[in-house]
mmCIF file with all atom_site columns, C-alpha atoms in Angstrom:
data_model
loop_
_atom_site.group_PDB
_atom_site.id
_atom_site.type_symbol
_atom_site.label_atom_id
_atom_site.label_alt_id
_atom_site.label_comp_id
_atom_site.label_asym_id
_atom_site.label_entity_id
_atom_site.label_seq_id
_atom_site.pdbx_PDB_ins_code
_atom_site.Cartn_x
_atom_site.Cartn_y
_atom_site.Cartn_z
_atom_site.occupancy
_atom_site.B_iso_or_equiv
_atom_site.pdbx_formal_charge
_atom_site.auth_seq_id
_atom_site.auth_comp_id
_atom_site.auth_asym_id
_atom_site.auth_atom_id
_atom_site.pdbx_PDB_model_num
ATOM 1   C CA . UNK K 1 1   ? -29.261 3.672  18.899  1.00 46.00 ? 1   UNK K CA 1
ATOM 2   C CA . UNK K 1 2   ? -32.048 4.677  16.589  1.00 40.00 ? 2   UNK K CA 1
ATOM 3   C CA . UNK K 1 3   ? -31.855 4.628  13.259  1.00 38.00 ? 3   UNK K CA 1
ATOM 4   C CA . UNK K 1 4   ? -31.519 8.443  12.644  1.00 40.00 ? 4   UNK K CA 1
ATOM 5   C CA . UNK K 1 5   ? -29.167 8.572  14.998  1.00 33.00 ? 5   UNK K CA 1
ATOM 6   C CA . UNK K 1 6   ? -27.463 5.716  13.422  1.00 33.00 ? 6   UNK K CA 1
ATOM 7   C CA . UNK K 1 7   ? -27.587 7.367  9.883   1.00 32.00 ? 7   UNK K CA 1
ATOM 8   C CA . UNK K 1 8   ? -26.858 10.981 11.590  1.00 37.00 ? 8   UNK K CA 1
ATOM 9   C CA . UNK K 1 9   ? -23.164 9.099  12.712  1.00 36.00 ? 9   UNK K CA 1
ATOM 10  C CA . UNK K 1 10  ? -22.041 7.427  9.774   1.00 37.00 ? 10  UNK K CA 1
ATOM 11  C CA . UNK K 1 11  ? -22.367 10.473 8.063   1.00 37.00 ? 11  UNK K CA 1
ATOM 12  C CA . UNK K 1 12  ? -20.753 12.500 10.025  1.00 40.00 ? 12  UNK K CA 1
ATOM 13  C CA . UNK K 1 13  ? -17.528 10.056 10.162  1.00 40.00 ? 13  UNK K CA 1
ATOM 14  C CA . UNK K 1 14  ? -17.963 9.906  6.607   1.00 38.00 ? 14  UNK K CA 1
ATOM 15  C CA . UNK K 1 15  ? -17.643 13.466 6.015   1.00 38.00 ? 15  UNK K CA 1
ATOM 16  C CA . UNK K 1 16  ? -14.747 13.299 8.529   1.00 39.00 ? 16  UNK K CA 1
ATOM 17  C CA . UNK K 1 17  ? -12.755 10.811 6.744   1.00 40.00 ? 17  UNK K CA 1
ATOM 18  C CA . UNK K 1 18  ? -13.123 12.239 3.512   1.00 37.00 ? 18  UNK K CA 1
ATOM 19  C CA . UNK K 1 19  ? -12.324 15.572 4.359   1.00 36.00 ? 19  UNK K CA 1
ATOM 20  C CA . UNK K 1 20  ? -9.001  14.025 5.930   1.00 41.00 ? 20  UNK K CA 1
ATOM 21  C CA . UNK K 1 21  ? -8.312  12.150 2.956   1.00 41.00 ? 21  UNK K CA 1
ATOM 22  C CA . UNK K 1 22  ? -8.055  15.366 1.126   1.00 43.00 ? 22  UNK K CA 1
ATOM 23  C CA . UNK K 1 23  ? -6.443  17.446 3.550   1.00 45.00 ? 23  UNK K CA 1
ATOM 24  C CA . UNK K 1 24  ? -3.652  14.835 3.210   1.00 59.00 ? 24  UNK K CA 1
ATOM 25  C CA . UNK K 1 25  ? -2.838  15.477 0.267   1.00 78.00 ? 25  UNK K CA 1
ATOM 26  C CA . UNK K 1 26  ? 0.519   17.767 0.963   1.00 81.00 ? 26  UNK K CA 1
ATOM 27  C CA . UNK K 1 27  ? 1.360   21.310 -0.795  1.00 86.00 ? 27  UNK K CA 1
ATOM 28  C CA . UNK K 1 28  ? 4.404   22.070 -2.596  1.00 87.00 ? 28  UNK K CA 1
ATOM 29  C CA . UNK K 1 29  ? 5.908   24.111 0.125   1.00 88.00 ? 29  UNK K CA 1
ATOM 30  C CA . UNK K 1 30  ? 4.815   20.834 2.119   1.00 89.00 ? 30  UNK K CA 1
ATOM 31  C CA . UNK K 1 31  ? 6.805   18.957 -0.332  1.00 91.00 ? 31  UNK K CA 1
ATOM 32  C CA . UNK K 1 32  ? 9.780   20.894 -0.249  1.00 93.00 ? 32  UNK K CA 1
ATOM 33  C CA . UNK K 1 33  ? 9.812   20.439 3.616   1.00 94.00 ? 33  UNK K CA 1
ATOM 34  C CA . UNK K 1 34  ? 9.214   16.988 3.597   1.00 96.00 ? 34  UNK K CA 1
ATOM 35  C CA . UNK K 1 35  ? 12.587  16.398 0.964   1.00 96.00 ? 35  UNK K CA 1
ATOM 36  C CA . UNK K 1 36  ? 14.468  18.984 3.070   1.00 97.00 ? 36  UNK K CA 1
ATOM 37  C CA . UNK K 1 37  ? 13.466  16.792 6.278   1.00 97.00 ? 37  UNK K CA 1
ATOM 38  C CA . UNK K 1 38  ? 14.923  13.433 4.278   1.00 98.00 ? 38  UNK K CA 1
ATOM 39  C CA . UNK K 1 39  ? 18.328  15.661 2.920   1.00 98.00 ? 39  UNK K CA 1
ATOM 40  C CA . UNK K 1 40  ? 18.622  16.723 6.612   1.00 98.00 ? 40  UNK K CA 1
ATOM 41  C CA . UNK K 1 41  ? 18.788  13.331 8.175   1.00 98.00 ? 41  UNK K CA 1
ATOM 42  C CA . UNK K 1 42  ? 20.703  11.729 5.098   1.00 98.00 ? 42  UNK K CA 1
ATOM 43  C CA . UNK K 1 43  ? 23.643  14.388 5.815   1.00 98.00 ? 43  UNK K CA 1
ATOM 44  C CA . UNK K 1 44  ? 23.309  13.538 9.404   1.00 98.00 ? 44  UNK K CA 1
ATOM 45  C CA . UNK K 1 45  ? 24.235  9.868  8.500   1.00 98.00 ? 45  UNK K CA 1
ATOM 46  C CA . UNK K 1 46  ? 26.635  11.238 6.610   1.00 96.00 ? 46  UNK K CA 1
ATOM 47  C CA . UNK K 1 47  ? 28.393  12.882 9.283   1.00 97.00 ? 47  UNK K CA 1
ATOM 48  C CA . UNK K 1 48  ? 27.968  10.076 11.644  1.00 97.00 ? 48  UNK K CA 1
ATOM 49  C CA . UNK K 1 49  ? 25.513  12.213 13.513  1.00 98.00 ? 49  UNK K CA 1
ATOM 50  C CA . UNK K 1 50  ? 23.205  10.572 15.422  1.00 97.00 ? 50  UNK K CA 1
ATOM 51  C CA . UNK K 1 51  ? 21.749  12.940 17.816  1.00 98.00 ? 51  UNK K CA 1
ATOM 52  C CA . UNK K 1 52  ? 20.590  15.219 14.520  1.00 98.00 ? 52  UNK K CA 1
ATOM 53  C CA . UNK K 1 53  ? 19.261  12.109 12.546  1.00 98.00 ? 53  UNK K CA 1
ATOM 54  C CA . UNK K 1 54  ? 17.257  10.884 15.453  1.00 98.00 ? 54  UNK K CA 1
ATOM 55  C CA . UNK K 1 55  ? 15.982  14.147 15.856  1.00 98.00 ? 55  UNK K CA 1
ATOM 56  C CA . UNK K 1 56  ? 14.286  13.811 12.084  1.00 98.00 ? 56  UNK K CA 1
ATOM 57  C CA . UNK K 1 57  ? 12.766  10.240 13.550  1.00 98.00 ? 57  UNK K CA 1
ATOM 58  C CA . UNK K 1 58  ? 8.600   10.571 14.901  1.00 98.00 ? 58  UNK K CA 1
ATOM 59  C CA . UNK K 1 59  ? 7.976   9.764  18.304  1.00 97.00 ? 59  UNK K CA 1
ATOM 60  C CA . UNK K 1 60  ? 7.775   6.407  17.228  1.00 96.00 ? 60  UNK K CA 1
ATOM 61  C CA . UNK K 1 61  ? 10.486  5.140  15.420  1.00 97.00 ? 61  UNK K CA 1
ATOM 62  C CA . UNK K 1 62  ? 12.564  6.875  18.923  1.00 97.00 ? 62  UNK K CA 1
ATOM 63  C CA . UNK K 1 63  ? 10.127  4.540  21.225  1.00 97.00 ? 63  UNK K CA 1
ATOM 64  C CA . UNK K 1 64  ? 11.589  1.679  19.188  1.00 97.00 ? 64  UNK K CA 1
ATOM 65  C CA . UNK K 1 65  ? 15.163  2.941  19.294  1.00 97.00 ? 65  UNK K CA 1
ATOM 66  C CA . UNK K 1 66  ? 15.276  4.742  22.783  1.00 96.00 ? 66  UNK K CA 1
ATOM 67  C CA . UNK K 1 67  ? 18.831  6.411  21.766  1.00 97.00 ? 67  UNK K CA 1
ATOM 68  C CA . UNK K 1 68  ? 20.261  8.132  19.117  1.00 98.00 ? 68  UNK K CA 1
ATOM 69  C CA . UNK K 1 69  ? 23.338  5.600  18.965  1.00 97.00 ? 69  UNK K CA 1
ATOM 70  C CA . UNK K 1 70  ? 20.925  2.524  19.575  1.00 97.00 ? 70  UNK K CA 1
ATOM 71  C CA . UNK K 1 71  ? 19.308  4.141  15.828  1.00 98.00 ? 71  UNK K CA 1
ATOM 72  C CA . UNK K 1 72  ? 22.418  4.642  14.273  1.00 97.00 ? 72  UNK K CA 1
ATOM 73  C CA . UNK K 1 73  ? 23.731  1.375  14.766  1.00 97.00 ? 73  UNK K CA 1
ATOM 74  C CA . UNK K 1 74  ? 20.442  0.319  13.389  1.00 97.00 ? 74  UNK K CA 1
ATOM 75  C CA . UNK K 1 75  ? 20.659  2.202  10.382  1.00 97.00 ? 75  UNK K CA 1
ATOM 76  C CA . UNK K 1 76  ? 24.299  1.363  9.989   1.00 97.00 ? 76  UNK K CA 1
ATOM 77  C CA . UNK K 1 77  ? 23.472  -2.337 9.853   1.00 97.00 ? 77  UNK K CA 1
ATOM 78  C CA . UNK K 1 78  ? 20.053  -2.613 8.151   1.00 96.00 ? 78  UNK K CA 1
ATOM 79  C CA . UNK K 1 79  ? 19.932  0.548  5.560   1.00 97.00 ? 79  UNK K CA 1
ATOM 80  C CA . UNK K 1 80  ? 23.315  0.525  4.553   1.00 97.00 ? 80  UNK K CA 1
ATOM 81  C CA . UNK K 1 81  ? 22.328  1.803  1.060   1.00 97.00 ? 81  UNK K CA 1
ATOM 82  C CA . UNK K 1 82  ? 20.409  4.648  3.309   1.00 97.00 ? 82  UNK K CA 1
ATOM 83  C CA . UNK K 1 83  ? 23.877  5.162  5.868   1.00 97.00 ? 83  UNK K CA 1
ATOM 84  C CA . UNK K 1 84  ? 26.007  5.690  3.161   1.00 97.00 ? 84  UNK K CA 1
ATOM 85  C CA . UNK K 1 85  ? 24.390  6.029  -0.452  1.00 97.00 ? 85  UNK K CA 1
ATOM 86  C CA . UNK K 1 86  ? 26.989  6.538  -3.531  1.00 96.00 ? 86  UNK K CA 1
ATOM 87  C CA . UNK K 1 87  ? 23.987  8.644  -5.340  1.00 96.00 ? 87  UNK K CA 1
ATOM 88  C CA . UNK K 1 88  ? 20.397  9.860  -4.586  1.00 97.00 ? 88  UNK K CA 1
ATOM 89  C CA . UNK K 1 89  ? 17.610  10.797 -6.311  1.00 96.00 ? 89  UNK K CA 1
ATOM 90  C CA . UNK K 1 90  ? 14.216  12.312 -5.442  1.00 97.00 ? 90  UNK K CA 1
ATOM 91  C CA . UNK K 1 91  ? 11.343  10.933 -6.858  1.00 96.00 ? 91  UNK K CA 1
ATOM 92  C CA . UNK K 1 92  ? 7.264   12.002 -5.930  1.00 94.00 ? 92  UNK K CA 1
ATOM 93  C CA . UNK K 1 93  ? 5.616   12.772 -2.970  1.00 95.00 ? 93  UNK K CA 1
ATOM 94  C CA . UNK K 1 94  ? 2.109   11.606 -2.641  1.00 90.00 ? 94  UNK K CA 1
ATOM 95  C CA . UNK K 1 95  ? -0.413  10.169 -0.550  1.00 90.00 ? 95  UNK K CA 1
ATOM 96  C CA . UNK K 1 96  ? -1.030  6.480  0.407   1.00 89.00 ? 96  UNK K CA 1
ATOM 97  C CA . UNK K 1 97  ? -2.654  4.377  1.871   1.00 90.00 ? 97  UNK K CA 1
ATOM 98  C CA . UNK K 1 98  ? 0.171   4.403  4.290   1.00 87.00 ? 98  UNK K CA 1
ATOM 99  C CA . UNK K 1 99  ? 0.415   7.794  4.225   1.00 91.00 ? 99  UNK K CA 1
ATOM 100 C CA . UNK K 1 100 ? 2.241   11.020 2.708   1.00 94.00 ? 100 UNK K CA 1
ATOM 101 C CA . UNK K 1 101 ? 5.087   8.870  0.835   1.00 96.00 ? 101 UNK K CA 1
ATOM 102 C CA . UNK K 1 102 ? 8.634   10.567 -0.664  1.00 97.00 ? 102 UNK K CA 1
ATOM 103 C CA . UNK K 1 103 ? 10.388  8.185  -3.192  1.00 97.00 ? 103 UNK K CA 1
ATOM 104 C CA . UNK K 1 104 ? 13.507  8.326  -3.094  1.00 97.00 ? 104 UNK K CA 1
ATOM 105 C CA . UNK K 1 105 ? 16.591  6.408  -5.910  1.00 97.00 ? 105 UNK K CA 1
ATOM 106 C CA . UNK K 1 106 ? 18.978  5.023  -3.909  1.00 97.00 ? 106 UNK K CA 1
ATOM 107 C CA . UNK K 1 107 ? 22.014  3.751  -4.744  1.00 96.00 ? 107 UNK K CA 1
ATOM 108 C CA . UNK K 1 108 ? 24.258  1.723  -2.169  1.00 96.00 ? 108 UNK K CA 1
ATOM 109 C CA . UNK K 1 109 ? 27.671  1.574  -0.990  1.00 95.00 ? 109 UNK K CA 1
ATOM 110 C CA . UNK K 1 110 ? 27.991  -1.840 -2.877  1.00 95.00 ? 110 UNK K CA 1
ATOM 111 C CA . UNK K 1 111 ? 26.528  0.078  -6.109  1.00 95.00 ? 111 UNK K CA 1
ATOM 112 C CA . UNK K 1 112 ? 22.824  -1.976 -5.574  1.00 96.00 ? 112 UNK K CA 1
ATOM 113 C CA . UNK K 1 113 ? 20.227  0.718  -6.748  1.00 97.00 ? 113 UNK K CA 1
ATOM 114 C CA . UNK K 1 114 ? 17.516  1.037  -4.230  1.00 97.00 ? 114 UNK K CA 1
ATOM 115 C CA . UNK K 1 115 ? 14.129  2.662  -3.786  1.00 97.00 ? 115 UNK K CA 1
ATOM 116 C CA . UNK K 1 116 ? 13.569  4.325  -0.464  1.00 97.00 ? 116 UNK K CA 1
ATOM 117 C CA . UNK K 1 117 ? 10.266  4.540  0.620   1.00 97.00 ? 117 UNK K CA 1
ATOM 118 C CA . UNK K 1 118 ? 9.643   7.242  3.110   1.00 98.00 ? 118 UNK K CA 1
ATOM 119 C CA . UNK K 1 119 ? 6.589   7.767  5.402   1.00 97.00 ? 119 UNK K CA 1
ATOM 120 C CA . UNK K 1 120 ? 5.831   10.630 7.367   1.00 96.00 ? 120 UNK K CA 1
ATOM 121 C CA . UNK K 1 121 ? 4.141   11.889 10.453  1.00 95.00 ? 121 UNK K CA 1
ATOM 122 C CA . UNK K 1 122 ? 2.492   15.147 10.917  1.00 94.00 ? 122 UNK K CA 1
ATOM 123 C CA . UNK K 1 123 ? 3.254   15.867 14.355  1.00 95.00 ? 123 UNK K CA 1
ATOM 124 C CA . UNK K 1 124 ? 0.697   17.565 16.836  1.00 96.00 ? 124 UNK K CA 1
ATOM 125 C CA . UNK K 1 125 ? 2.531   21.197 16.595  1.00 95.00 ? 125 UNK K CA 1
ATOM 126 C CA . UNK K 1 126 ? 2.052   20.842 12.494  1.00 92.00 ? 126 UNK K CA 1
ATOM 127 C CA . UNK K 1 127 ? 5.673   19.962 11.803  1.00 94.00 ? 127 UNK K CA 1
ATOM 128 C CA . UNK K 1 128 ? 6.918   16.852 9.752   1.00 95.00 ? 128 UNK K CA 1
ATOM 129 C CA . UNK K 1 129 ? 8.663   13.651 10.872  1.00 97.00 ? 129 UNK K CA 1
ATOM 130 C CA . UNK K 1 130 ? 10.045  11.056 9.177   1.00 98.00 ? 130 UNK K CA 1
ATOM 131 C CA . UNK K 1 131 ? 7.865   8.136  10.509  1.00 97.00 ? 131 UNK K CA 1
ATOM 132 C CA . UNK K 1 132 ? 9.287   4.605  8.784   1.00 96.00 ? 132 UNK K CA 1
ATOM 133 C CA . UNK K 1 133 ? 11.724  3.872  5.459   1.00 96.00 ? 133 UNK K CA 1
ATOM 134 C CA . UNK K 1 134 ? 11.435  0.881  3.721   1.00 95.00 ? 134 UNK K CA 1
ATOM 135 C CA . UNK K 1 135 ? 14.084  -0.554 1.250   1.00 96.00 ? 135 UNK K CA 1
ATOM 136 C CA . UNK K 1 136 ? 12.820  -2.247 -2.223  1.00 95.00 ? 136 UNK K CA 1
ATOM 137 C CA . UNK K 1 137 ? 14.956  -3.619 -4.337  1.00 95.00 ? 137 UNK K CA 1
ATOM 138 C CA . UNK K 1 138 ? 15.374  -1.245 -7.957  1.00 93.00 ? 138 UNK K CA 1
ATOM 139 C CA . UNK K 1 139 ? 14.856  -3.944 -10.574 1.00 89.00 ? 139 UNK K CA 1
ATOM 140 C CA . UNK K 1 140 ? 14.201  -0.862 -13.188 1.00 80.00 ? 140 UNK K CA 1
ATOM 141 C CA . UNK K 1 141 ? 17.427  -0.871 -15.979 1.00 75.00 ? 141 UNK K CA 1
ATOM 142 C CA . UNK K 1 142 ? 20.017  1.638  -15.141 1.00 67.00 ? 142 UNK K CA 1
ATOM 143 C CA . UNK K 1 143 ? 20.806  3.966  -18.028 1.00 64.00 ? 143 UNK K CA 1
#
């Protein structure tokens, strides 16, 4: 490859990449869609519903879990503070380097407090799923 040619590509996956990294950036009605999307499969736990939850999961997350009860029995024994929270609270959305990112204050069935750290997936027909939680411990004081 010549060098213009050369230059003429990096800078066009430059501008690419850039221009993705701000269009990921979400908007509020974005935001409210994305919390509405976590709500929706939180009740669905809730209700021991694990057709609807699975339905918030991406394409992914179902590969891994090829059933809805295969995922619920997954959430029921590795996110218990997720399956059956005694309290949540939302925190930010923003972009990471992982990815559009919805905090959410957790606290468990065994009163543990909990931050929930949800990724999502914008999905070829421009909806939102919920693409991977992870648990972290809350070691923040509790007022």
């Amino acid at each position: 490859m010549t060098r213009i040619a050369f230059t003429i590509v990096f800078l066009l996956a430059a501008a690419l990449f850039s221009t993705a990294a701000i269009a990921a950036e979400p908007s509020s009605a974005e935001k409210g869609a994305l919390k509405q999307l976590v709500q929706g499969q939180l009740d669905a736990f809730q209700r021991d519903d694990g057709v609807a939850a699975y339905g918030y999961a991406a394409p992914g997350i179902q590969a891994m879990f090829p059933s809805p009860d295969i995922f619920l029995g997954m959430v029921r024994q590795a996110y218990p503070p997720i399956y059956r929270p005694r309290s949540i609270a939302y925190g930010e959305i923003a972009d990471s380097p992982i990815g559009i990112v919805q905090k959410v204050y957790v606290t468990g069935p065994d009163g543990k407090n909990w931050i929930a750290l949800y990724r999502f997936e914008k999905q070829p027909d421009g909806s939102w799923k919920i693409a991977g939680c992870s648990l972290i411990k809350d070691t923040a004081p509790t007022i």
